[in-house]
Amino acid sequence: MPLALREAEKSTPYRSWKAEDWTASDDRSFLECHNSTGRFHGNLDIQTLGGAGFASQRTTGEDRSWDLSAYAGIVLDIAEADDKRYTFILKDELLPRNPDNGREQATISWEYDFKPCFGESSLEKGGLVFVPWSGLKPTYRGKEKEHADPINLKTIKRMSIMMRSFFGDQEGPFSLTLRSISAATSSPVEPGRLEQGAARSAASNTNRWTWYRQSFTVSCIIAVAHLRARFACDCTILRTSQQFASSLISSPSKELKGRTE
């Protein structure tokens, strides 16, 4: 699996995609590995389970571990995609298999849902999806886990790509082609190339709020400047009046002095 730890100003070369780095968690998905891309595809059948269902590919090897504590999140570099929603998953803990049935014991999964977005000018280049650590949602056996301990980024044990029905919202053939999965110290995703859905709306609202905030700040600065200038002017007039009055009291003019005499 071409996982490269991308630094702030440079990136290390990606390794080739290898089939032995991945395995299916079901019998409905496949991962076609080429030198520069990995294609996650299959058919999501939800009729058997009454609207539920998922298809997933995960990394192999229970002794693998990635230290991602120095990074801000994961970048998925997507070459091609359909119009479906996918889920990227991390695990920081793997338990021994159940001795009674040999099945893997459940642990907390950290999930991030995304839907790749390709603009007219970026279709050939593909798209980038940034997965910030703060965007990961803890789940246990498919349900959101409340009061979960923070994810241990020093010992990431497994990564997965999943296609699921989202309670009957999507089904049928799916296809997602990735160039790479990498860790990044900051988001390389431009606002116009974010994935669709909440992330795009949040980015739009953030940009709009930033514009309003900046405009309000500039207006406040201008208003304060005017007030300061006016206040300084008023103070100058007041000081001048006071000085003139003081001069009249302490040093009367000859004309006034002559009249008093």
mmCIF file of C-alpha atoms in Angstrom:
data_model
loop_
_atom_site.group_PDB
_atom_site.id
_atom_site.type_symbol
_atom_site.label_atom_id
_atom_site.label_comp_id
_atom_site.label_asym_id
_atom_site.label_seq_id
_atom_site.Cartn_x
_atom_site.Cartn_y
_atom_site.Cartn_z
ATOM 1 C CA MET A 1 0.000 0.000 0.000
ATOM 2 C CA PRO A 2 1.552 3.330 -1.019
ATOM 3 C CA LEU A 3 1.374 5.173 2.268
ATOM 4 C CA ALA A 4 3.825 8.071 2.216
ATOM 5 C CA LEU A 5 4.378 10.448 5.093
ATOM 6 C CA ARG A 6 4.142 13.804 3.417
ATOM 7 C CA GLU A 7 6.187 16.569 5.024
ATOM 8 C CA ALA A 8 5.441 20.260 4.952
ATOM 9 C CA GLU A 9 7.536 21.144 1.900
ATOM 10 C CA LYS A 10 8.348 17.832 0.285
ATOM 11 C CA SER A 11 6.891 14.374 -0.116
ATOM 12 C CA THR A 12 8.547 10.995 -0.228
ATOM 13 C CA PRO A 13 7.974 8.820 -3.319
ATOM 14 C CA TYR A 14 4.991 6.504 -3.134
ATOM 15 C CA ARG A 15 5.429 2.763 -3.259
ATOM 16 C CA SER A 16 3.628 0.684 -5.837
ATOM 17 C CA TRP A 17 0.217 -0.716 -4.981
ATOM 18 C CA LYS A 18 0.443 -4.409 -4.072
ATOM 19 C CA ALA A 19 -2.423 -6.853 -3.730
ATOM 20 C CA GLU A 20 -0.824 -8.553 -0.712
ATOM 21 C CA ASP A 21 -1.116 -5.304 1.259
ATOM 22 C CA TRP A 22 -4.927 -5.496 1.161
ATOM 23 C CA THR A 23 -7.653 -8.012 1.865
ATOM 24 C CA ALA A 24 -11.438 -8.024 1.616
ATOM 25 C CA SER A 25 -13.608 -7.898 4.722
ATOM 26 C CA ASP A 26 -16.497 -9.353 2.690
ATOM 27 C CA ASP A 27 -17.109 -11.257 -0.544
ATOM 28 C CA ARG A 28 -18.525 -8.329 -2.541
ATOM 29 C CA SER A 29 -15.482 -6.095 -3.059
ATOM 30 C CA PHE A 30 -12.176 -6.260 -4.893
ATOM 31 C CA LEU A 31 -8.985 -4.223 -5.076
ATOM 32 C CA GLU A 32 -7.237 -4.142 -8.429
ATOM 33 C CA CYS A 33 -3.654 -3.074 -7.862
ATOM 34 C CA HIS A 34 -1.637 -1.422 -10.587
ATOM 35 C CA ASN A 35 1.715 0.256 -10.274
ATOM 36 C CA SER A 36 0.360 3.752 -9.755
ATOM 37 C CA THR A 37 -3.257 3.186 -8.656
ATOM 38 C CA GLY A 38 -5.488 0.904 -6.638
ATOM 39 C CA ARG A 39 -9.106 0.421 -7.722
ATOM 40 C CA PHE A 40 -11.653 -0.458 -5.041
ATOM 41 C CA HIS A 41 -14.781 -1.823 -6.724
ATOM 42 C CA GLY A 42 -17.563 -4.350 -6.465
ATOM 43 C CA ASN A 43 -21.313 -4.631 -6.094
ATOM 44 C CA LEU A 44 -23.184 -3.639 -2.957
ATOM 45 C CA ASP A 45 -26.171 -5.944 -2.513
ATOM 46 C CA ILE A 46 -28.491 -4.680 0.216
ATOM 47 C CA GLN A 47 -31.540 -6.758 -0.619
ATOM 48 C CA THR A 48 -30.345 -9.814 1.301
ATOM 49 C CA LEU A 49 -29.930 -7.870 4.539
ATOM 50 C CA GLY A 50 -33.047 -5.763 4.151
ATOM 51 C CA GLY A 51 -31.439 -2.457 3.203
ATOM 52 C CA ALA A 52 -28.207 -2.847 5.153
ATOM 53 C CA GLY A 53 -24.840 -3.984 3.903
ATOM 54 C CA PHE A 54 -21.248 -2.956 3.290
ATOM 55 C CA ALA A 55 -18.189 -3.822 1.225
ATOM 56 C CA SER A 56 -14.695 -3.130 2.516
ATOM 57 C CA GLN A 57 -10.994 -3.550 1.833
ATOM 58 C CA ARG A 58 -8.484 -3.271 4.680
ATOM 59 C CA THR A 59 -4.735 -3.430 5.135
ATOM 60 C CA THR A 60 -3.186 -6.802 5.955
ATOM 61 C CA GLY A 61 -0.810 -7.748 8.750
ATOM 62 C CA GLU A 62 -1.674 -7.497 12.421
ATOM 63 C CA ASP A 63 1.887 -6.510 13.272
ATOM 64 C CA ARG A 64 1.830 -3.322 11.189
ATOM 65 C CA SER A 65 1.914 0.047 12.889
ATOM 66 C CA TRP A 66 2.124 3.654 11.714
ATOM 67 C CA ASP A 67 3.103 6.597 13.891
ATOM 68 C CA LEU A 68 1.055 9.529 12.576
ATOM 69 C CA SER A 69 1.281 11.736 15.655
ATOM 70 C CA ALA A 70 3.360 14.366 13.829
ATOM 71 C CA TYR A 71 0.733 14.880 11.125
ATOM 72 C CA ALA A 72 -2.553 16.756 10.782
ATOM 73 C CA GLY A 73 -4.502 14.149 8.843
ATOM 74 C CA ILE A 74 -4.711 11.772 5.893
ATOM 75 C CA VAL A 75 -4.828 12.764 2.227
ATOM 76 C CA LEU A 76 -6.634 10.519 -0.249
ATOM 77 C CA ASP A 77 -5.453 11.253 -3.786
ATOM 78 C CA ILE A 78 -8.327 10.038 -5.974
ATOM 79 C CA ALA A 79 -7.904 9.428 -9.692
ATOM 80 C CA GLU A 80 -11.460 8.363 -10.571
ATOM 81 C CA ALA A 81 -14.713 7.923 -8.686
ATOM 82 C CA ASP A 82 -18.415 7.451 -9.142
ATOM 83 C CA ASP A 83 -21.161 9.480 -7.485
ATOM 84 C CA LYS A 84 -21.278 7.428 -4.284
ATOM 85 C CA ARG A 85 -20.228 8.089 -0.702
ATOM 86 C CA TYR A 86 -17.339 6.168 0.811
ATOM 87 C CA THR A 87 -15.838 5.773 4.273
ATOM 88 C CA PHE A 88 -12.184 5.868 5.300
ATOM 89 C CA ILE A 89 -11.451 4.017 8.540
ATOM 90 C CA LEU A 90 -8.538 3.870 10.991
ATOM 91 C CA LYS A 91 -7.973 1.490 13.893
ATOM 92 C CA ASP A 92 -5.490 2.029 16.698
ATOM 93 C CA GLU A 93 -6.135 -1.306 18.403
ATOM 94 C CA LEU A 94 -6.427 -4.949 17.257
ATOM 95 C CA LEU A 95 -7.345 -7.699 19.684
ATOM 96 C CA PRO A 96 -6.437 -11.391 19.397
ATOM 97 C CA ARG A 97 -9.000 -13.541 17.641
ATOM 98 C CA ASN A 98 -11.725 -15.129 19.709
ATOM 99 C CA PRO A 99 -10.428 -18.581 20.755
ATOM 100 C CA ASP A 100 -13.933 -20.069 20.615
ATOM 101 C CA ASN A 101 -14.810 -19.226 17.027
ATOM 102 C CA GLY A 102 -11.601 -17.791 15.556
ATOM 103 C CA ARG A 103 -13.277 -14.515 14.644
ATOM 104 C CA GLU A 104 -11.678 -11.148 15.079
ATOM 105 C CA GLN A 105 -12.826 -9.316 18.180
ATOM 106 C CA ALA A 106 -14.402 -5.900 17.735
ATOM 107 C CA THR A 107 -12.565 -2.697 18.570
ATOM 108 C CA ILE A 108 -13.330 0.991 18.042
ATOM 109 C CA SER A 109 -13.191 2.199 14.440
ATOM 110 C CA TRP A 110 -12.464 5.818 13.559
ATOM 111 C CA GLU A 111 -14.509 6.717 10.482
ATOM 112 C CA TYR A 112 -14.711 9.569 7.992
ATOM 113 C CA ASP A 113 -17.398 9.691 5.276
ATOM 114 C CA PHE A 114 -16.613 11.434 2.003
ATOM 115 C CA LYS A 115 -17.878 11.881 -1.524
ATOM 116 C CA PRO A 116 -15.210 12.832 -4.087
ATOM 117 C CA CYS A 117 -15.891 15.951 -6.105
ATOM 118 C CA PHE A 118 -14.453 16.536 -9.570
ATOM 119 C CA GLY A 119 -14.719 19.942 -11.176
ATOM 120 C CA GLU A 120 -14.665 20.406 -14.930
ATOM 121 C CA SER A 121 -11.024 21.474 -14.882
ATOM 122 C CA SER A 122 -9.804 18.954 -12.344
ATOM 123 C CA LEU A 123 -11.379 15.774 -13.719
ATOM 124 C CA GLU A 124 -8.195 14.621 -15.398
ATOM 125 C CA LYS A 125 -6.101 15.471 -12.343
ATOM 126 C CA GLY A 126 -8.416 13.715 -9.970
ATOM 127 C CA GLY A 127 -9.295 15.074 -6.544
ATOM 128 C CA LEU A 128 -7.855 15.314 -3.074
ATOM 129 C CA VAL A 129 -9.792 14.479 0.066
ATOM 130 C CA PHE A 130 -8.262 15.634 3.339
ATOM 131 C CA VAL A 131 -9.220 13.635 6.440
ATOM 132 C CA PRO A 132 -8.402 15.718 9.553
ATOM 133 C CA TRP A 133 -8.063 13.884 12.838
ATOM 134 C CA SER A 134 -10.867 16.038 14.259
ATOM 135 C CA GLY A 135 -13.188 14.740 11.521
ATOM 136 C CA LEU A 136 -12.857 11.088 12.539
ATOM 137 C CA LYS A 137 -15.924 9.656 14.280
ATOM 138 C CA PRO A 138 -15.519 6.768 16.772
ATOM 139 C CA THR A 139 -17.854 3.826 16.208
ATOM 140 C CA TYR A 140 -18.202 0.386 17.769
ATOM 141 C CA ARG A 141 -20.003 -2.426 15.936
ATOM 142 C CA GLY A 142 -21.492 0.087 13.519
ATOM 143 C CA LYS A 143 -22.820 2.484 16.157
ATOM 144 C CA GLU A 144 -21.337 5.776 17.263
ATOM 145 C CA LYS A 145 -19.281 5.368 20.430
ATOM 146 C CA GLU A 146 -19.872 8.053 23.021
ATOM 147 C CA HIS A 147 -17.144 9.126 25.448
ATOM 148 C CA ALA A 148 -14.464 7.262 23.516
ATOM 149 C CA ASP A 149 -10.835 7.869 24.390
ATOM 150 C CA PRO A 150 -8.933 9.940 21.796
ATOM 151 C CA ILE A 151 -7.409 8.000 18.937
ATOM 152 C CA ASN A 152 -3.814 6.926 19.565
ATOM 153 C CA LEU A 153 -2.028 8.313 16.516
ATOM 154 C CA LYS A 154 1.263 6.755 17.533
ATOM 155 C CA THR A 155 -0.008 3.229 16.901
ATOM 156 C CA ILE A 156 -2.315 3.102 13.891
ATOM 157 C CA LYS A 157 -2.814 -0.602 13.212
ATOM 158 C CA ARG A 158 -5.171 -0.705 10.240
ATOM 159 C CA MET A 159 -6.674 1.353 7.441
ATOM 160 C CA SER A 160 -9.808 0.533 5.479
ATOM 161 C CA ILE A 161 -11.879 1.816 2.577
ATOM 162 C CA MET A 162 -15.592 1.011 2.830
ATOM 163 C CA MET A 163 -18.697 1.275 0.686
ATOM 164 C CA ARG A 164 -21.976 0.951 2.602
ATOM 165 C CA SER A 165 -25.635 1.529 2.028
ATOM 166 C CA PHE A 166 -26.132 4.338 4.581
ATOM 167 C CA PHE A 167 -29.448 2.716 5.551
ATOM 168 C CA GLY A 168 -30.576 1.933 2.029
ATOM 169 C CA ASP A 169 -29.485 5.207 0.466
ATOM 170 C CA GLN A 170 -27.125 3.582 -2.080
ATOM 171 C CA GLU A 171 -26.522 0.171 -3.618
ATOM 172 C CA GLY A 172 -25.276 -1.592 -6.732
ATOM 173 C CA PRO A 173 -21.947 -1.310 -8.579
ATOM 174 C CA PHE A 174 -19.306 1.031 -7.200
ATOM 175 C CA SER A 175 -15.780 2.039 -8.171
ATOM 176 C CA LEU A 176 -13.134 4.217 -6.504
ATOM 177 C CA THR A 177 -9.598 4.536 -7.897
ATOM 178 C CA LEU A 178 -6.887 5.971 -5.663
ATOM 179 C CA ARG A 179 -3.408 7.134 -6.533
ATOM 180 C CA SER A 180 -2.188 7.236 -2.962
ATOM 181 C CA ILE A 181 -2.962 7.422 0.730
ATOM 182 C CA SER A 182 -0.619 9.742 2.600
ATOM 183 C CA ALA A 183 -0.207 11.585 5.868
ATOM 184 C CA ALA A 184 0.153 15.374 5.716
ATOM 185 C CA THR A 185 1.189 18.076 8.175
ATOM 186 C CA SER A 186 -1.470 20.430 6.802
ATOM 187 C CA SER A 187 -4.419 20.333 4.437
ATOM 188 C CA PRO A 188 -3.342 20.471 0.773
ATOM 189 C CA VAL A 189 -6.956 20.692 -0.377
ATOM 190 C CA GLU A 190 -8.118 23.930 -1.960
ATOM 191 C CA PRO A 191 -11.658 25.022 -1.010
ATOM 192 C CA GLY A 192 -12.914 24.362 -4.551
ATOM 193 C CA ARG A 193 -11.673 20.774 -4.513
ATOM 194 C CA LEU A 194 -13.102 19.603 -1.223
ATOM 195 C CA GLU A 195 -15.388 16.603 -1.169
ATOM 196 C CA GLN A 196 -19.098 17.279 -1.520
ATOM 197 C CA GLY A 197 -21.551 17.457 1.342
ATOM 198 C CA ALA A 198 -20.970 18.883 4.782
ATOM 199 C CA ALA A 199 -17.303 19.606 4.185
ATOM 200 C CA ARG A 200 -18.047 21.798 1.175
ATOM 201 C CA SER A 201 -20.890 23.595 2.973
ATOM 202 C CA ALA A 202 -18.674 24.140 5.988
ATOM 203 C CA ALA A 203 -15.900 25.489 3.795
ATOM 204 C CA SER A 204 -18.330 27.806 2.023
ATOM 205 C CA ASN A 205 -19.807 29.032 5.295
ATOM 206 C CA THR A 206 -16.342 29.463 6.754
ATOM 207 C CA ASN A 207 -15.192 31.500 3.775
ATOM 208 C CA ARG A 208 -18.356 33.606 3.899
ATOM 209 C CA TRP A 209 -18.009 34.176 7.648
ATOM 210 C CA THR A 210 -14.319 35.022 7.203
ATOM 211 C CA TRP A 211 -15.258 37.634 4.590
ATOM 212 C CA TYR A 212 -17.919 39.142 6.858
ATOM 213 C CA ARG A 213 -15.546 39.135 9.806
ATOM 214 C CA GLN A 214 -12.769 40.775 7.813
ATOM 215 C CA SER A 215 -15.176 43.377 6.422
ATOM 216 C CA PHE A 216 -16.530 44.119 9.889
ATOM 217 C CA THR A 217 -13.007 44.374 11.259
ATOM 218 C CA VAL A 218 -11.995 46.843 8.538
ATOM 219 C CA SER A 219 -15.141 48.907 9.187
ATOM 220 C CA CYS A 220 -14.374 48.967 12.893
ATOM 221 C CA ILE A 221 -10.794 50.055 12.255
ATOM 222 C CA ILE A 222 -11.993 52.886 9.988
ATOM 223 C CA ALA A 223 -14.646 53.974 12.521
ATOM 224 C CA VAL A 224 -12.133 53.957 15.374
ATOM 225 C CA ALA A 225 -9.693 55.951 13.261
ATOM 226 C CA HIS A 226 -12.383 58.563 12.579
ATOM 227 C CA LEU A 227 -13.313 58.713 16.251
ATOM 228 C CA ARG A 228 -9.709 59.068 17.277
ATOM 229 C CA ALA A 229 -9.155 61.837 14.723
ATOM 230 C CA ARG A 230 -12.324 63.637 15.831
ATOM 231 C CA PHE A 231 -11.516 63.135 19.478
ATOM 232 C CA ALA A 232 -7.990 64.446 18.897
ATOM 233 C CA CYS A 233 -9.427 67.461 17.075
ATOM 234 C CA ASP A 234 -11.975 68.134 19.831
ATOM 235 C CA CYS A 235 -9.260 67.788 22.441
ATOM 236 C CA THR A 236 -7.062 70.247 20.533
ATOM 237 C CA ILE A 237 -9.907 72.793 20.358
ATOM 238 C CA LEU A 238 -10.685 72.263 24.031
ATOM 239 C CA ARG A 239 -7.047 72.634 25.040
ATOM 240 C CA THR A 240 -6.755 75.789 22.914
ATOM 241 C CA SER A 241 -9.883 77.266 24.517
ATOM 242 C CA GLN A 242 -8.650 76.395 27.959
ATOM 243 C CA GLN A 243 -5.258 77.914 27.262
ATOM 244 C CA PHE A 244 -6.877 81.088 25.909
ATOM 245 C CA ALA A 245 -9.144 81.347 28.944
ATOM 246 C CA SER A 246 -6.234 80.799 31.259
ATOM 247 C CA SER A 247 -4.242 83.483 29.523
ATOM 248 C CA LEU A 248 -7.111 85.920 29.962
ATOM 249 C CA ILE A 249 -7.322 85.186 33.664
ATOM 250 C CA SER A 250 -3.625 85.105 34.473
ATOM 251 C CA SER A 251 -2.463 87.762 32.005
ATOM 252 C CA PRO A 252 -5.258 90.260 31.201
ATOM 253 C CA SER A 253 -4.731 92.367 28.119
ATOM 254 C CA LYS A 254 -3.663 95.997 28.377
ATOM 255 C CA GLU A 255 -7.021 97.110 27.034
ATOM 256 C CA LEU A 256 -8.902 95.350 29.803
ATOM 257 C CA LYS A 257 -6.369 96.464 32.359
ATOM 258 C CA GLY A 258 -6.698 100.067 31.287
ATOM 259 C CA ARG A 259 -10.462 99.981 31.582
ATOM 260 C CA THR A 260 -10.309 98.617 35.084
ATOM 261 C CA GLU A 261 -8.032 101.374 36.089
#
